[in-house]
Amino acid sequence: MFFRQRSTANATLSYLFGCAGHQVAIAVDVVAGDEAWFAAEAERAGARITQVIDTHVHADHYSGGPELARRVGAAYGLHASNRGRMAFAFTPLHDGQRITAGNVIVDVIHTPGHTPDSICLLVRDLRRGDEPWFVITGDTLFVGAVGRPDLAGREREMAAQLHDTLHQKLLCLPAELEIYPGHQAGSACGAGLSGKPASTIGFEKRFNAMLAMDKQAFVDALTAEIPPAPTDMAAIIEANLRGVTPGATQA
Ligand SMILES: [Fe+2]
């Protein structure tokens, strides 16, 4: 397996990983303007990008996913709940769906809470073993924090859903599983994020204060001090729903 984590604009973390042996790669949460970097890194690894995935329709940055997918001839995947919402064709991803890239296996987990369409990607490398190795957590679980629940409205309901998601779908995963989030410190998608870009399920269970709360305390804490909405949020969401990428023309 090869694996790249890219720290990019708006404290976003993007990912490119895949199977070198079978020469296939998957790109996750690509930021507009970064398409050339992904294409070049895949080429450097000798791989073809077959899947481009966004963990949700982003509100804080223009997605480069649709443009990268068009450039390299890959499928562009989003959670299936976005059907009827997007202005262009995409590959609908479902909870429990398995994506194969050579020896790299990706299981889609629907993790609503930050947004209704949020997904996490559980990844295993059959060359290393049968067990999952890491999970890409998008804006559901960060290092030292969790995703903000208000961007889709109904913040208390969404916060309660995020608590269910975290406890029923992520914290039951093995303690040694690595987590790779969608942001680090400086992001508008959550509060209290660490500047460290990776962790493990076990470390977060022990030291992430949000994960020790019962549902009521979690909802109260998460909705008590909501950070300002991301700059240009409405325009960004609108562009991401249409699949246009203003940053694609940037250097
Ligand atoms: Fe987000």
PDB file of C-alpha atoms and ligand atoms in Angstrom:
ATOM      1  CA  MET A   1       0.000   0.000   0.000  1.00  0.00           C
ATOM      2  CA  PHE A   2       1.061   3.548  -0.587  1.00  0.00           C
ATOM      3  CA  PHE A   3      -0.462   6.353   1.457  1.00  0.00           C
ATOM      4  CA  ARG A   4      -0.199  10.133   1.297  1.00  0.00           C
ATOM      5  CA  GLN A   5      -1.775  12.630   3.633  1.00  0.00           C
ATOM      6  CA  ARG A   6      -1.913  16.169   2.249  1.00  0.00           C
ATOM      7  CA  SER A   7      -2.278  19.176   4.534  1.00  0.00           C
ATOM      8  CA  THR A   8      -3.864  21.886   2.465  1.00  0.00           C
ATOM      9  CA  ALA A   9      -6.011  25.057   2.520  1.00  0.00           C
ATOM     10  CA  ASN A  10      -8.391  25.736   5.416  1.00  0.00           C
ATOM     11  CA  ALA A  11      -6.589  23.194   7.639  1.00  0.00           C
ATOM     12  CA  THR A  12      -8.035  20.436   5.469  1.00  0.00           C
ATOM     13  CA  LEU A  13      -6.429  16.999   5.303  1.00  0.00           C
ATOM     14  CA  SER A  14      -6.780  15.077   2.038  1.00  0.00           C
ATOM     15  CA  TYR A  15      -5.722  11.521   1.209  1.00  0.00           C
ATOM     16  CA  LEU A  16      -4.337   9.481  -1.648  1.00  0.00           C
ATOM     17  CA  PHE A  17      -3.781   5.785  -1.092  1.00  0.00           C
ATOM     18  CA  GLY A  18      -3.880   2.576  -3.025  1.00  0.00           C
ATOM     19  CA  CYS A  19      -2.282  -0.644  -4.129  1.00  0.00           C
ATOM     20  CA  ALA A  20       1.083  -0.260  -5.834  1.00  0.00           C
ATOM     21  CA  GLY A  21       1.067  -3.874  -6.990  1.00  0.00           C
ATOM     22  CA  HIS A  22      -2.207  -3.503  -8.875  1.00  0.00           C
ATOM     23  CA  GLN A  23      -1.517   0.143  -9.727  1.00  0.00           C
ATOM     24  CA  VAL A  24      -4.815   1.607  -8.526  1.00  0.00           C
ATOM     25  CA  ALA A  25      -5.478   4.499  -6.172  1.00  0.00           C
ATOM     26  CA  ILE A  26      -8.289   6.270  -4.303  1.00  0.00           C
ATOM     27  CA  ALA A  27      -8.366  10.018  -3.585  1.00  0.00           C
ATOM     28  CA  VAL A  28     -10.392  11.411  -0.671  1.00  0.00           C
ATOM     29  CA  ASP A  29     -11.505  14.976   0.146  1.00  0.00           C
ATOM     30  CA  VAL A  30      -9.569  16.670  -2.624  1.00  0.00           C
ATOM     31  CA  VAL A  31      -9.544  20.477  -2.337  1.00  0.00           C
ATOM     32  CA  ALA A  32     -10.060  22.542  -5.498  1.00  0.00           C
ATOM     33  CA  GLY A  33      -6.694  23.568  -6.898  1.00  0.00           C
ATOM     34  CA  ASP A  34      -5.007  20.362  -5.679  1.00  0.00           C
ATOM     35  CA  GLU A  35      -6.077  18.203  -8.642  1.00  0.00           C
ATOM     36  CA  ALA A  36      -2.652  18.354 -10.309  1.00  0.00           C
ATOM     37  CA  TRP A  37      -0.922  17.305  -7.086  1.00  0.00           C
ATOM     38  CA  PHE A  38      -3.101  14.196  -6.851  1.00  0.00           C
ATOM     39  CA  ALA A  39      -2.577  13.298 -10.488  1.00  0.00           C
ATOM     40  CA  ALA A  40       1.198  13.729 -10.124  1.00  0.00           C
ATOM     41  CA  GLU A  41       1.430  11.752  -6.868  1.00  0.00           C
ATOM     42  CA  ALA A  42      -0.575   8.894  -8.355  1.00  0.00           C
ATOM     43  CA  GLU A  43       1.707   8.880 -11.368  1.00  0.00           C
ATOM     44  CA  ARG A  44       4.748   8.874  -9.082  1.00  0.00           C
ATOM     45  CA  ALA A  45       3.306   5.788  -7.374  1.00  0.00           C
ATOM     46  CA  GLY A  46       2.688   4.223 -10.782  1.00  0.00           C
ATOM     47  CA  ALA A  47      -1.049   4.083 -10.095  1.00  0.00           C
ATOM     48  CA  ARG A  48      -4.269   5.124 -11.820  1.00  0.00           C
ATOM     49  CA  ILE A  49      -6.867   6.896  -9.671  1.00  0.00           C
ATOM     50  CA  THR A  50     -10.075   4.878 -10.065  1.00  0.00           C
ATOM     51  CA  GLN A  51     -12.164   6.416  -7.274  1.00  0.00           C
ATOM     52  CA  VAL A  52     -12.464   9.963  -5.981  1.00  0.00           C
ATOM     53  CA  ILE A  53     -14.557  10.273  -2.835  1.00  0.00           C
ATOM     54  CA  ASP A  54     -15.787  13.184  -0.727  1.00  0.00           C
ATOM     55  CA  THR A  55     -16.671  12.246   2.858  1.00  0.00           C
ATOM     56  CA  HIS A  56     -19.559  14.759   2.613  1.00  0.00           C
ATOM     57  CA  VAL A  57     -20.624  17.817   0.634  1.00  0.00           C
ATOM     58  CA  HIS A  58     -18.172  20.316   2.103  1.00  0.00           C
ATOM     59  CA  ALA A  59     -19.257  23.710   3.424  1.00  0.00           C
ATOM     60  CA  ASP A  60     -15.814  25.183   4.116  1.00  0.00           C
ATOM     61  CA  HIS A  61     -13.918  24.592   0.875  1.00  0.00           C
ATOM     62  CA  TYR A  62     -14.548  24.057  -2.819  1.00  0.00           C
ATOM     63  CA  SER A  63     -14.167  20.385  -3.617  1.00  0.00           C
ATOM     64  CA  GLY A  64     -11.646  19.378  -6.252  1.00  0.00           C
ATOM     65  CA  GLY A  65     -13.149  15.889  -6.354  1.00  0.00           C
ATOM     66  CA  PRO A  66     -15.428  16.221  -9.402  1.00  0.00           C
ATOM     67  CA  GLU A  67     -12.714  17.962 -11.436  1.00  0.00           C
ATOM     68  CA  LEU A  68     -10.042  15.392 -10.512  1.00  0.00           C
ATOM     69  CA  ALA A  69     -12.437  12.566 -11.368  1.00  0.00           C
ATOM     70  CA  ARG A  70     -13.116  14.108 -14.787  1.00  0.00           C
ATOM     71  CA  ARG A  71      -9.404  14.655 -15.455  1.00  0.00           C
ATOM     72  CA  VAL A  72      -8.301  11.111 -14.631  1.00  0.00           C
ATOM     73  CA  GLY A  73     -11.457   9.278 -15.710  1.00  0.00           C
ATOM     74  CA  ALA A  74     -12.346   8.066 -12.200  1.00  0.00           C
ATOM     75  CA  ALA A  75     -15.705   7.585 -10.519  1.00  0.00           C
ATOM     76  CA  TYR A  76     -16.746  10.372  -8.124  1.00  0.00           C
ATOM     77  CA  GLY A  77     -18.456   9.003  -5.028  1.00  0.00           C
ATOM     78  CA  LEU A  78     -20.602  10.607  -2.346  1.00  0.00           C
ATOM     79  CA  HIS A  79     -23.099   9.157   0.102  1.00  0.00           C
ATOM     80  CA  ALA A  80     -26.306   8.058  -1.628  1.00  0.00           C
ATOM     81  CA  SER A  81     -28.417  10.485   0.431  1.00  0.00           C
ATOM     82  CA  ASN A  82     -27.193  13.223  -1.913  1.00  0.00           C
ATOM     83  CA  ARG A  83     -29.348  11.809  -4.718  1.00  0.00           C
ATOM     84  CA  GLY A  84     -31.649  14.529  -5.980  1.00  0.00           C
ATOM     85  CA  ARG A  85     -29.447  17.180  -4.442  1.00  0.00           C
ATOM     86  CA  MET A  86     -26.488  17.126  -6.821  1.00  0.00           C
ATOM     87  CA  ALA A  87     -26.654  18.823 -10.221  1.00  0.00           C
ATOM     88  CA  PHE A  88     -24.410  16.213 -11.844  1.00  0.00           C
ATOM     89  CA  ALA A  89     -24.020  12.428 -11.941  1.00  0.00           C
ATOM     90  CA  PHE A  90     -22.073  10.800  -9.106  1.00  0.00           C
ATOM     91  CA  THR A  91     -21.560   7.281  -7.797  1.00  0.00           C
ATOM     92  CA  PRO A  92     -23.890   6.799  -4.805  1.00  0.00           C
ATOM     93  CA  LEU A  93     -22.121   5.155  -1.858  1.00  0.00           C
ATOM     94  CA  HIS A  94     -24.057   3.116   0.721  1.00  0.00           C
ATOM     95  CA  ASP A  95     -23.389   2.035   4.283  1.00  0.00           C
ATOM     96  CA  GLY A  96     -21.627  -1.317   4.175  1.00  0.00           C
ATOM     97  CA  GLN A  97     -20.525  -0.951   0.563  1.00  0.00           C
ATOM     98  CA  ARG A  98     -17.091  -2.369  -0.206  1.00  0.00           C
ATOM     99  CA  ILE A  99     -14.714  -0.728  -2.698  1.00  0.00           C
ATOM    100  CA  THR A 100     -11.732  -2.730  -3.903  1.00  0.00           C
ATOM    101  CA  ALA A 101      -8.490  -1.257  -5.213  1.00  0.00           C
ATOM    102  CA  GLY A 102      -6.196  -4.218  -5.718  1.00  0.00           C
ATOM    103  CA  ASN A 103      -5.171  -5.447  -2.260  1.00  0.00           C
ATOM    104  CA  VAL A 104      -6.668  -2.373  -0.632  1.00  0.00           C
ATOM    105  CA  ILE A 105     -10.222  -2.810   0.624  1.00  0.00           C
ATOM    106  CA  VAL A 106     -12.416   0.142   1.638  1.00  0.00           C
ATOM    107  CA  ASP A 107     -15.656  -0.281   3.566  1.00  0.00           C
ATOM    108  CA  VAL A 108     -18.079   2.656   3.548  1.00  0.00           C
ATOM    109  CA  ILE A 109     -19.624   3.537   6.914  1.00  0.00           C
ATOM    110  CA  HIS A 110     -22.515   6.031   6.942  1.00  0.00           C
ATOM    111  CA  THR A 111     -21.787   8.353   9.886  1.00  0.00           C
ATOM    112  CA  PRO A 112     -24.426  11.127  10.009  1.00  0.00           C
ATOM    113  CA  GLY A 113     -24.007  13.921  12.551  1.00  0.00           C
ATOM    114  CA  HIS A 114     -21.654  16.588  11.206  1.00  0.00           C
ATOM    115  CA  THR A 115     -23.865  16.449   8.122  1.00  0.00           C
ATOM    116  CA  PRO A 116     -26.587  13.941   7.160  1.00  0.00           C
ATOM    117  CA  ASP A 117     -24.424  12.608   4.307  1.00  0.00           C
ATOM    118  CA  SER A 118     -21.148  12.100   6.191  1.00  0.00           C
ATOM    119  CA  ILE A 119     -19.285   8.856   5.635  1.00  0.00           C
ATOM    120  CA  CYS A 120     -16.127   7.307   7.077  1.00  0.00           C
ATOM    121  CA  LEU A 121     -13.896   4.906   5.147  1.00  0.00           C
ATOM    122  CA  LEU A 122     -12.535   1.821   6.886  1.00  0.00           C
ATOM    123  CA  VAL A 123      -9.413   0.635   5.102  1.00  0.00           C
ATOM    124  CA  ARG A 124      -7.545  -2.654   5.131  1.00  0.00           C
ATOM    125  CA  ASP A 125      -4.528  -3.860   3.166  1.00  0.00           C
ATOM    126  CA  LEU A 126      -4.722  -7.574   2.453  1.00  0.00           C
ATOM    127  CA  ARG A 127      -0.954  -7.667   2.026  1.00  0.00           C
ATOM    128  CA  ARG A 128      -0.622  -6.672   5.671  1.00  0.00           C
ATOM    129  CA  GLY A 129      -3.500  -8.632   7.164  1.00  0.00           C
ATOM    130  CA  ASP A 130      -7.251  -9.176   7.185  1.00  0.00           C
ATOM    131  CA  GLU A 131      -8.017  -6.637   9.911  1.00  0.00           C
ATOM    132  CA  PRO A 132      -8.737  -2.952   9.212  1.00  0.00           C
ATOM    133  CA  TRP A 133      -5.616  -0.783   9.453  1.00  0.00           C
ATOM    134  CA  PHE A 134      -7.060   2.736   9.554  1.00  0.00           C
ATOM    135  CA  VAL A 135     -10.239   4.752   9.187  1.00  0.00           C
ATOM    136  CA  ILE A 136     -10.604   8.041   7.341  1.00  0.00           C
ATOM    137  CA  THR A 137     -13.033   9.911   9.560  1.00  0.00           C
ATOM    138  CA  GLY A 138     -13.866  13.035   7.530  1.00  0.00           C
ATOM    139  CA  ASP A 139     -15.457  15.639   9.805  1.00  0.00           C
ATOM    140  CA  THR A 140     -17.071  13.058  12.084  1.00  0.00           C
ATOM    141  CA  LEU A 141     -14.146  12.447  14.465  1.00  0.00           C
ATOM    142  CA  PHE A 142     -11.092  14.687  14.708  1.00  0.00           C
ATOM    143  CA  VAL A 143      -7.995  14.376  16.870  1.00  0.00           C
ATOM    144  CA  GLY A 144      -9.157  15.822  20.199  1.00  0.00           C
ATOM    145  CA  ALA A 145     -12.558  16.973  18.887  1.00  0.00           C
ATOM    146  CA  VAL A 146     -15.651  16.054  16.873  1.00  0.00           C
ATOM    147  CA  GLY A 147     -17.400  17.693  13.921  1.00  0.00           C
ATOM    148  CA  ARG A 148     -19.663  20.700  14.430  1.00  0.00           C
ATOM    149  CA  PRO A 149     -23.330  19.668  14.191  1.00  0.00           C
ATOM    150  CA  ASP A 150     -24.990  22.861  12.980  1.00  0.00           C
ATOM    151  CA  LEU A 151     -24.074  23.338   9.321  1.00  0.00           C
ATOM    152  CA  ALA A 152     -27.158  21.499   8.063  1.00  0.00           C
ATOM    153  CA  GLY A 153     -29.422  23.171  10.699  1.00  0.00           C
ATOM    154  CA  ARG A 154     -31.232  21.303  13.531  1.00  0.00           C
ATOM    155  CA  GLU A 155     -28.021  21.349  15.565  1.00  0.00           C
ATOM    156  CA  ARG A 156     -29.315  19.594  18.709  1.00  0.00           C
ATOM    157  CA  GLU A 157     -30.857  16.785  16.657  1.00  0.00           C
ATOM    158  CA  MET A 158     -27.690  16.461  14.594  1.00  0.00           C
ATOM    159  CA  ALA A 159     -25.505  16.516  17.722  1.00  0.00           C
ATOM    160  CA  ALA A 160     -27.547  13.642  19.181  1.00  0.00           C
ATOM    161  CA  GLN A 161     -27.148  11.771  15.898  1.00  0.00           C
ATOM    162  CA  LEU A 162     -23.382  12.395  16.002  1.00  0.00           C
ATOM    163  CA  HIS A 163     -23.242  10.898  19.509  1.00  0.00           C
ATOM    164  CA  ASP A 164     -25.038   7.766  18.250  1.00  0.00           C
ATOM    165  CA  THR A 165     -22.743   7.569  15.215  1.00  0.00           C
ATOM    166  CA  LEU A 166     -19.558   7.896  17.283  1.00  0.00           C
ATOM    167  CA  HIS A 167     -20.550   5.306  19.871  1.00  0.00           C
ATOM    168  CA  GLN A 168     -22.301   2.833  17.603  1.00  0.00           C
ATOM    169  CA  LYS A 169     -20.072   2.974  14.533  1.00  0.00           C
ATOM    170  CA  LEU A 170     -16.567   4.249  15.375  1.00  0.00           C
ATOM    171  CA  LEU A 171     -15.697   3.725  19.045  1.00  0.00           C
ATOM    172  CA  CYS A 172     -16.551   0.030  18.784  1.00  0.00           C
ATOM    173  CA  LEU A 173     -13.714  -0.406  16.271  1.00  0.00           C
ATOM    174  CA  PRO A 174     -10.381  -1.858  17.494  1.00  0.00           C
ATOM    175  CA  ALA A 175      -8.380   0.445  19.791  1.00  0.00           C
ATOM    176  CA  GLU A 176      -5.220   0.139  17.663  1.00  0.00           C
ATOM    177  CA  LEU A 177      -7.010   1.329  14.513  1.00  0.00           C
ATOM    178  CA  GLU A 178      -5.446   4.537  13.187  1.00  0.00           C
ATOM    179  CA  ILE A 179      -7.686   7.495  12.466  1.00  0.00           C
ATOM    180  CA  TYR A 180      -7.064  10.064   9.754  1.00  0.00           C
ATOM    181  CA  PRO A 181      -9.454  13.032  10.005  1.00  0.00           C
ATOM    182  CA  GLY A 182     -10.605  15.587   7.457  1.00  0.00           C
ATOM    183  CA  HIS A 183      -9.134  18.575   9.316  1.00  0.00           C
ATOM    184  CA  GLN A 184      -6.591  19.636  11.898  1.00  0.00           C
ATOM    185  CA  ALA A 185      -6.352  22.741  14.106  1.00  0.00           C
ATOM    186  CA  GLY A 186      -7.476  25.918  12.342  1.00  0.00           C
ATOM    187  CA  SER A 187     -10.557  24.442  10.646  1.00  0.00           C
ATOM    188  CA  ALA A 188     -14.046  25.964  10.804  1.00  0.00           C
ATOM    189  CA  CYS A 189     -15.590  22.462  10.763  1.00  0.00           C
ATOM    190  CA  GLY A 190     -15.136  21.878  14.494  1.00  0.00           C
ATOM    191  CA  ALA A 191     -13.834  23.374  17.743  1.00  0.00           C
ATOM    192  CA  GLY A 192     -10.760  22.340  19.710  1.00  0.00           C
ATOM    193  CA  LEU A 193      -9.042  20.297  16.987  1.00  0.00           C
ATOM    194  CA  SER A 194      -5.470  19.192  17.611  1.00  0.00           C
ATOM    195  CA  GLY A 195      -2.638  20.250  15.340  1.00  0.00           C
ATOM    196  CA  LYS A 196      -1.605  16.596  15.152  1.00  0.00           C
ATOM    197  CA  PRO A 197      -3.037  15.063  11.972  1.00  0.00           C
ATOM    198  CA  ALA A 198      -3.523  11.443  13.096  1.00  0.00           C
ATOM    199  CA  SER A 199      -4.423   9.386  16.158  1.00  0.00           C
ATOM    200  CA  THR A 200      -5.912   6.021  17.091  1.00  0.00           C
ATOM    201  CA  ILE A 201      -9.370   4.991  18.246  1.00  0.00           C
ATOM    202  CA  GLY A 202      -7.875   3.956  21.609  1.00  0.00           C
ATOM    203  CA  PHE A 203      -6.066   7.239  22.191  1.00  0.00           C
ATOM    204  CA  GLU A 204      -9.185   9.277  21.351  1.00  0.00           C
ATOM    205  CA  LYS A 205     -11.351   7.128  23.626  1.00  0.00           C
ATOM    206  CA  ARG A 206      -8.935   7.845  26.452  1.00  0.00           C
ATOM    207  CA  PHE A 207      -8.152  11.524  25.881  1.00  0.00           C
ATOM    208  CA  ASN A 208     -10.855  13.108  23.677  1.00  0.00           C
ATOM    209  CA  ALA A 209     -13.158  14.678  26.291  1.00  0.00           C
ATOM    210  CA  MET A 210     -16.159  14.724  23.928  1.00  0.00           C
ATOM    211  CA  LEU A 211     -16.155  10.941  23.766  1.00  0.00           C
ATOM    212  CA  ALA A 212     -16.558  10.444  27.516  1.00  0.00           C
ATOM    213  CA  MET A 213     -19.910  12.273  27.731  1.00  0.00           C
ATOM    214  CA  ASP A 214     -23.383  10.783  27.793  1.00  0.00           C
ATOM    215  CA  LYS A 215     -25.678  11.949  25.015  1.00  0.00           C
ATOM    216  CA  GLN A 216     -27.294  14.828  26.922  1.00  0.00           C
ATOM    217  CA  ALA A 217     -23.963  16.274  28.094  1.00  0.00           C
ATOM    218  CA  PHE A 218     -22.498  15.812  24.601  1.00  0.00           C
ATOM    219  CA  VAL A 219     -25.386  17.664  22.929  1.00  0.00           C
ATOM    220  CA  ASP A 220     -25.199  20.480  25.499  1.00  0.00           C
ATOM    221  CA  ALA A 221     -21.416  20.828  25.145  1.00  0.00           C
ATOM    222  CA  LEU A 222     -21.385  20.649  21.359  1.00  0.00           C
ATOM    223  CA  THR A 223     -24.134  23.245  20.896  1.00  0.00           C
ATOM    224  CA  ALA A 224     -23.023  25.589  23.707  1.00  0.00           C
ATOM    225  CA  GLU A 225     -20.397  27.499  21.769  1.00  0.00           C
ATOM    226  CA  ILE A 226     -20.786  27.013  18.041  1.00  0.00           C
ATOM    227  CA  PRO A 227     -17.953  28.569  16.035  1.00  0.00           C
ATOM    228  CA  PRO A 228     -18.724  31.154  13.318  1.00  0.00           C
ATOM    229  CA  ALA A 229     -19.921  29.592  10.053  1.00  0.00           C
ATOM    230  CA  PRO A 230     -17.234  29.082   7.389  1.00  0.00           C
ATOM    231  CA  THR A 231     -16.626  32.112   5.157  1.00  0.00           C
ATOM    232  CA  ASP A 232     -18.700  32.011   1.934  1.00  0.00           C
ATOM    233  CA  MET A 233     -20.467  28.858   3.124  1.00  0.00           C
ATOM    234  CA  ALA A 234     -23.606  29.236   0.970  1.00  0.00           C
ATOM    235  CA  ALA A 235     -21.598  29.853  -2.219  1.00  0.00           C
ATOM    236  CA  ILE A 236     -19.260  26.934  -1.464  1.00  0.00           C
ATOM    237  CA  ILE A 237     -22.085  24.463  -0.869  1.00  0.00           C
ATOM    238  CA  GLU A 238     -23.847  25.662  -4.021  1.00  0.00           C
ATOM    239  CA  ALA A 239     -20.676  25.162  -6.097  1.00  0.00           C
ATOM    240  CA  ASN A 240     -20.022  21.724  -4.585  1.00  0.00           C
ATOM    241  CA  LEU A 241     -23.576  20.622  -5.380  1.00  0.00           C
ATOM    242  CA  ARG A 242     -23.013  21.677  -8.983  1.00  0.00           C
ATOM    243  CA  GLY A 243     -19.551  20.102  -9.225  1.00  0.00           C
ATOM    244  CA  VAL A 244     -17.821  23.280 -10.309  1.00  0.00           C
ATOM    245  CA  THR A 245     -14.349  23.955  -8.998  1.00  0.00           C
ATOM    246  CA  PRO A 246     -13.262  27.589  -9.034  1.00  0.00           C
ATOM    247  CA  GLY A 247      -9.858  26.619  -7.616  1.00  0.00           C
ATOM    248  CA  ALA A 248      -9.112  24.288 -10.527  1.00  0.00           C
ATOM    249  CA  THR A 249      -7.629  27.136 -12.473  1.00  0.00           C
ATOM    250  CA  GLN A 250      -5.232  28.054  -9.662  1.00  0.00           C
ATOM    251  CA  ALA A 251      -1.587  27.100  -9.873  1.00  0.00           C
TER     252      ALA A 251
HETATM  253 FE    FE B   1     -17.191  19.461   6.888  1.00  0.00          FE
END
